[in-house]
Short mmCIF file of C-alpha atoms in Angstrom, two decimals:
data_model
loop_
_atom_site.label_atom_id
_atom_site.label_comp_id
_atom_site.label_asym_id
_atom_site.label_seq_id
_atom_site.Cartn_x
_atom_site.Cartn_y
_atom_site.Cartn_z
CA UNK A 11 7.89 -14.35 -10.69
CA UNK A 12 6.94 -10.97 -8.80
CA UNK A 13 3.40 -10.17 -7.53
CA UNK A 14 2.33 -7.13 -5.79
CA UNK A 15 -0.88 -6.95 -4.20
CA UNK A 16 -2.86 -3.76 -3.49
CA UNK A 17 -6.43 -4.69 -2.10
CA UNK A 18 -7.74 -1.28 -0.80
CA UNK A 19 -8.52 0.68 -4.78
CA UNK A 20 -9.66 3.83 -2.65
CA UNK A 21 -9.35 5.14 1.23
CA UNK A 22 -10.66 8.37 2.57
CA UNK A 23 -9.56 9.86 5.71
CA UNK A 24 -10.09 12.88 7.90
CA UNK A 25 -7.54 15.34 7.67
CA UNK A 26 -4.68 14.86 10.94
CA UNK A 27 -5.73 10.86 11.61
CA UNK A 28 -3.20 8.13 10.63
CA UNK A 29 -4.21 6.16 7.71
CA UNK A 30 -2.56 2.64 6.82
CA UNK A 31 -2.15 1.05 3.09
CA UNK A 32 -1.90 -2.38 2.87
CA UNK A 33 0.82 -4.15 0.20
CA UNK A 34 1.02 -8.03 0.01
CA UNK A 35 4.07 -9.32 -2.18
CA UNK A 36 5.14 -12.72 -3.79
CA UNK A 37 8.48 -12.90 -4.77
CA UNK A 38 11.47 -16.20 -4.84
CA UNK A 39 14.40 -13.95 -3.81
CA UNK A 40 15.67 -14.12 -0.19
CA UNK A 41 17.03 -10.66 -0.61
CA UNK A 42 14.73 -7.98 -2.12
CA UNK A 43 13.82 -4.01 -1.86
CA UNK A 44 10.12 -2.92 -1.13
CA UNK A 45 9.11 0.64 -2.31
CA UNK A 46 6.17 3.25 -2.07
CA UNK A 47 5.67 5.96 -4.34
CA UNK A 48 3.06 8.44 -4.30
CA UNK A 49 1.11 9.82 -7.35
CA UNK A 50 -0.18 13.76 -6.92
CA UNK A 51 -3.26 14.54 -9.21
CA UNK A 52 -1.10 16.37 -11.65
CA UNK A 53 0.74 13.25 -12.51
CA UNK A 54 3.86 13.34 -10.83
CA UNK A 55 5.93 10.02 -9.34
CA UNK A 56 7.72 10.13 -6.37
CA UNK A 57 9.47 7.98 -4.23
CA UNK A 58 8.63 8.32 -0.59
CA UNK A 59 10.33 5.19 1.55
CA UNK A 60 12.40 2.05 1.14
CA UNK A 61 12.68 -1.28 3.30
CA UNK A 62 15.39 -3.87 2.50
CA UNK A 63 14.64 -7.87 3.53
CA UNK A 64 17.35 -7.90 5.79
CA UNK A 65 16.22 -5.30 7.53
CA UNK A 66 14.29 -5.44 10.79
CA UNK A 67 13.39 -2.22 12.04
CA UNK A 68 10.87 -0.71 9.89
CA UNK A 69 11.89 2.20 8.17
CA UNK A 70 10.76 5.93 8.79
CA UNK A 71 10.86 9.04 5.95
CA UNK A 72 8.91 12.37 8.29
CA UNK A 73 5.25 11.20 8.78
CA UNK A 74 5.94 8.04 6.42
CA UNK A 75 6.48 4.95 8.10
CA UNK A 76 5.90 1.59 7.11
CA UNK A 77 4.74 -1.88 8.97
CA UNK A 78 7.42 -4.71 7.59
CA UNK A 79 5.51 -8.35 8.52
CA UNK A 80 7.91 -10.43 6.56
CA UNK A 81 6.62 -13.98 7.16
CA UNK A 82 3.22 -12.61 6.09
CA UNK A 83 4.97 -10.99 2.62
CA UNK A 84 3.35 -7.73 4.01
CA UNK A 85 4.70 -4.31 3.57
CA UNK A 86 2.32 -1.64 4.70
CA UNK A 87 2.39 2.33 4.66
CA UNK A 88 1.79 3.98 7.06
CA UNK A 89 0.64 7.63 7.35
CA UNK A 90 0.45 9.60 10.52
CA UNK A 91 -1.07 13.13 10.93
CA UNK A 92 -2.63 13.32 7.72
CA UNK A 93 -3.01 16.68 5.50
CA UNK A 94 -4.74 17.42 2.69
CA UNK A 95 -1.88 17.18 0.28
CA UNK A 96 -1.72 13.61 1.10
CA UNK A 97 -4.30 12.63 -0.88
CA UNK A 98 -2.68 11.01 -3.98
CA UNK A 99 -2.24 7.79 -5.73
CA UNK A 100 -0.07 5.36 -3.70
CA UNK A 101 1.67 1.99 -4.79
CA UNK A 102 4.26 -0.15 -3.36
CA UNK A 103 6.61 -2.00 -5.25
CA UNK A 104 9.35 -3.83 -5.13
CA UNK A 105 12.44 -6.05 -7.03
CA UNK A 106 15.11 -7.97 -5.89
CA UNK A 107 18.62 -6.57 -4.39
CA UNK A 108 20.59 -8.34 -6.75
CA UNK A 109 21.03 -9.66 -10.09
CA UNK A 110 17.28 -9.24 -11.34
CA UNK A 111 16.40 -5.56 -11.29
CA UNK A 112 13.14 -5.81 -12.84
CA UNK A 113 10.55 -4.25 -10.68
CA UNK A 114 6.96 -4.92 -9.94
CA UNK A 115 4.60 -2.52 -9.28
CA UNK A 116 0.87 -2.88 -7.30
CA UNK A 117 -2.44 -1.04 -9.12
CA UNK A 118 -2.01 1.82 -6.89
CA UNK A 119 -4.23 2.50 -3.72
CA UNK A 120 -5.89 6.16 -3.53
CA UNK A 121 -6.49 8.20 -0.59
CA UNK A 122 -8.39 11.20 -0.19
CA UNK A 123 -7.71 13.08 3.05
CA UNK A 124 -10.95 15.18 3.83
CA UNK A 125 -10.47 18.85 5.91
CA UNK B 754 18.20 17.32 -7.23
CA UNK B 755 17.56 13.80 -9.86
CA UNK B 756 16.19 15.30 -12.94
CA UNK B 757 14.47 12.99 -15.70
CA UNK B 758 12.64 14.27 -18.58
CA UNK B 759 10.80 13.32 -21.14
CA UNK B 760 9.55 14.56 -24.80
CA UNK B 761 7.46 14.89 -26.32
CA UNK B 762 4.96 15.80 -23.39
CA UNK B 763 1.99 15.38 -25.31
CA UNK B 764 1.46 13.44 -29.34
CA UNK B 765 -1.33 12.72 -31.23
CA UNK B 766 -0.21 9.69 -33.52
CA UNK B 767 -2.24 8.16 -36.53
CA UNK B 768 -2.69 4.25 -36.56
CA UNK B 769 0.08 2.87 -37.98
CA UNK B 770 3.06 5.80 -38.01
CA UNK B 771 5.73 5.45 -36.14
CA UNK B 772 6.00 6.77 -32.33
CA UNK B 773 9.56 7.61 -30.62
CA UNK B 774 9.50 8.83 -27.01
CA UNK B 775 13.30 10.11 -25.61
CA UNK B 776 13.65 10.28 -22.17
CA UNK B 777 16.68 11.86 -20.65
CA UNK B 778 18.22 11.83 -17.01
CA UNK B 779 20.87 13.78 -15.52
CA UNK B 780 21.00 11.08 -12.07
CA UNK B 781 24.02 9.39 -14.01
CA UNK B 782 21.80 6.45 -12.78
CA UNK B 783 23.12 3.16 -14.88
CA UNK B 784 19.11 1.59 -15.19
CA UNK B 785 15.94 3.01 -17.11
CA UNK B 786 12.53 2.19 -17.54
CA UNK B 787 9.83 2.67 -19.11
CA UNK B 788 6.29 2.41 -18.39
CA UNK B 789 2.67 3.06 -19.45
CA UNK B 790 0.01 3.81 -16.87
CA UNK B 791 -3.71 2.90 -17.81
CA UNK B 792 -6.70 3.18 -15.64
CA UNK B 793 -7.21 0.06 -13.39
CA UNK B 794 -3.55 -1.37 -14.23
CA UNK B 795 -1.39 0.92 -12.23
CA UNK B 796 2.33 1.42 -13.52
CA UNK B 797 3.15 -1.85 -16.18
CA UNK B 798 6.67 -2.47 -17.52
CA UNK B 799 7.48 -1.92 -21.31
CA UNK B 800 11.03 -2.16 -21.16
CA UNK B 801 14.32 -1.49 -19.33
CA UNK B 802 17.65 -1.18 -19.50
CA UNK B 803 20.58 -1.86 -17.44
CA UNK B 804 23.02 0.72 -19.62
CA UNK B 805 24.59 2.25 -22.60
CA UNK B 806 23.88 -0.64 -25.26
CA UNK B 807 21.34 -2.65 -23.42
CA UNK B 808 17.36 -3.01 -23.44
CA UNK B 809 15.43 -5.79 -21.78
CA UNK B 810 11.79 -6.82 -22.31
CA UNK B 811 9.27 -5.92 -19.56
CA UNK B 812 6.23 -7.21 -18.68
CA UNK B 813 4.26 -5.95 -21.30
CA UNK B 814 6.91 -5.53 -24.57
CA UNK B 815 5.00 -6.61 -27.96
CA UNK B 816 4.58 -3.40 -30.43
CA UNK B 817 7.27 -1.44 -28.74
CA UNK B 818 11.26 -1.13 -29.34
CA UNK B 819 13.80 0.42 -27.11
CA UNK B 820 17.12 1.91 -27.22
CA UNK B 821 19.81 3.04 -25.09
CA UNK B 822 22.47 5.05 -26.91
CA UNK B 823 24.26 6.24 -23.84
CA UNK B 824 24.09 6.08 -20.06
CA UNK B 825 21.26 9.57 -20.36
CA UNK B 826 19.27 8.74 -23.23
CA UNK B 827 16.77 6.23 -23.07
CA UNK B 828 13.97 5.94 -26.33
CA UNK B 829 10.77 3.85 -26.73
CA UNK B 830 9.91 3.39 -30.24
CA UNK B 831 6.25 2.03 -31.56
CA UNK B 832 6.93 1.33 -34.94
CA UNK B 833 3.77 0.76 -35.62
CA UNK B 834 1.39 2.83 -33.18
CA UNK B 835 -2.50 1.12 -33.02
CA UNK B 836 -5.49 2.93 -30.73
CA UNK B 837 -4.39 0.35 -27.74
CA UNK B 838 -1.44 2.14 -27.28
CA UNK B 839 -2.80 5.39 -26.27
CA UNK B 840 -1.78 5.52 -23.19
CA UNK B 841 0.24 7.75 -20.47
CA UNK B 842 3.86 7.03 -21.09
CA UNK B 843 6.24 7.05 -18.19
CA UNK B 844 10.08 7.22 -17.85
CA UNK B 845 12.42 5.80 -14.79
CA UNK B 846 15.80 6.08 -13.87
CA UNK B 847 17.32 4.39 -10.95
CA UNK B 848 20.49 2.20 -9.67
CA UNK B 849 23.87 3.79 -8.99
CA UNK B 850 25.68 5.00 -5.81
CA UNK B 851 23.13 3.50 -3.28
CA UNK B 852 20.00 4.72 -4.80
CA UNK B 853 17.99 1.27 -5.42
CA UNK B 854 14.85 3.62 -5.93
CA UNK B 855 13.47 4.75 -9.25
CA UNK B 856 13.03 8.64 -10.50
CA UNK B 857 10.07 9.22 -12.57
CA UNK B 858 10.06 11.48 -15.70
CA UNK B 859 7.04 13.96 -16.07
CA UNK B 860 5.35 11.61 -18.43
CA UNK B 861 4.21 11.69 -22.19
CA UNK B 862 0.71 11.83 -22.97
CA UNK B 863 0.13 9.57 -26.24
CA UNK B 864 -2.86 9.45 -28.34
CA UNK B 865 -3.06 7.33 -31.28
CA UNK B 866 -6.32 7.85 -33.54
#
């Protein structure tokens, strides 16, 4: 079975710093797709970045980035030059790249980004 | 631009009626999901489906039904709706031309006194 791990419930910032969210994950697949979404405060879901397994070069969406540590099941976003819309509900998730597609979802980690 | 909605956007329900949510997508994504988000438990599973005829059981299924009528339509039915159930509904499609991500509906607001 799936787990996804989200330690840090809350993280607040100064606006412009570079903020990191932590994601642990547990999963039997060799091959598997890790995602973060971000949550606004009217309610809205959005993808933001993607890392596949195989993959090792960590992936990079604009001032999204992420910190792939695959023998330590660790998958962590990373946020550079913070603004004020940052702040938001962020989770990571992720599912396996074949056959399975169910995915797992962390609790959600939330950052406030202060001016 | 992936478009998924969802109606109603807000429902008051009385314990014991029956509930249907509809979600739609335009993504011509094959897989949809369904979720309900509760304080403290993030985004859990209710069901999902892989396409036109097919539901399978999330993490959290008892008290709810799905259906998939065709590759856009995507329902979750509580056939009998109790308090627990209020909740903050969401809908996901994803899978389908290289997109392994999901695309969140708006979300559905459900209240069951």
């Amino acid at each position: 079975a799936q787990k996804v791990t989200q330690t840090q419930t809350s993280i607040s910032v100064m606006e412009k710093t570079t903020v990191t969210m932590d994601c642990v994950y547990e999963t039997q697949d060799s091959s598997y797709f890790l995602f973060w979404y971000k949550q606004t405060a009217s309610g809205e879901i959005v993808f933001l970045i993607r890392q596949d397994s195989y993959k090792k070069e960590n992936a990079t969406v604009g001032h999204y980035s992420l910190n792939f540590q695959k023998p330590k099941s660790s998958i962590g976003l990373i946020i550079t030059a913070t603004q004020i819309e940052d702040s938001a509900v962020y989770f990571c998730a992720m599912r396996a790249s074949g056959g399975n597609y169910k995915p797992t979802f962390g609790k959600g980690t939330s950052l406030v980004v202060h001016p | 631009e992936a478009a998924v909605t969802q109606s109603p956007r807000n429902k008051v329900a009385v314990t014991g009626g029956k509930v249907t949510l509809s979600c739609n997508q335009t993504n011509n994504h094959n897989n949809m999901y369904w979720y309900r988000q509760d304080t403290g438990h993030g985004l859990r599973l209710i069901h999902y489906s892989y396409g036109a005829g097919s539901t399978e059981k999330g993490d959290i299924p008892d008290g709810y039904k799905a259906s998939r009528p065709s590759q856009e339509n995507f329902s979750l039915i509580l056939e009998l709706a109790t308090p627990s159930q209020t909740s903050v509904y969401f809908c996901a499609s994803g899978e389908g031309l290289g997109v392994y991500e999901q695309y969140f509906g708006p979300g559905t607001r459900l209240t069951v006194l």
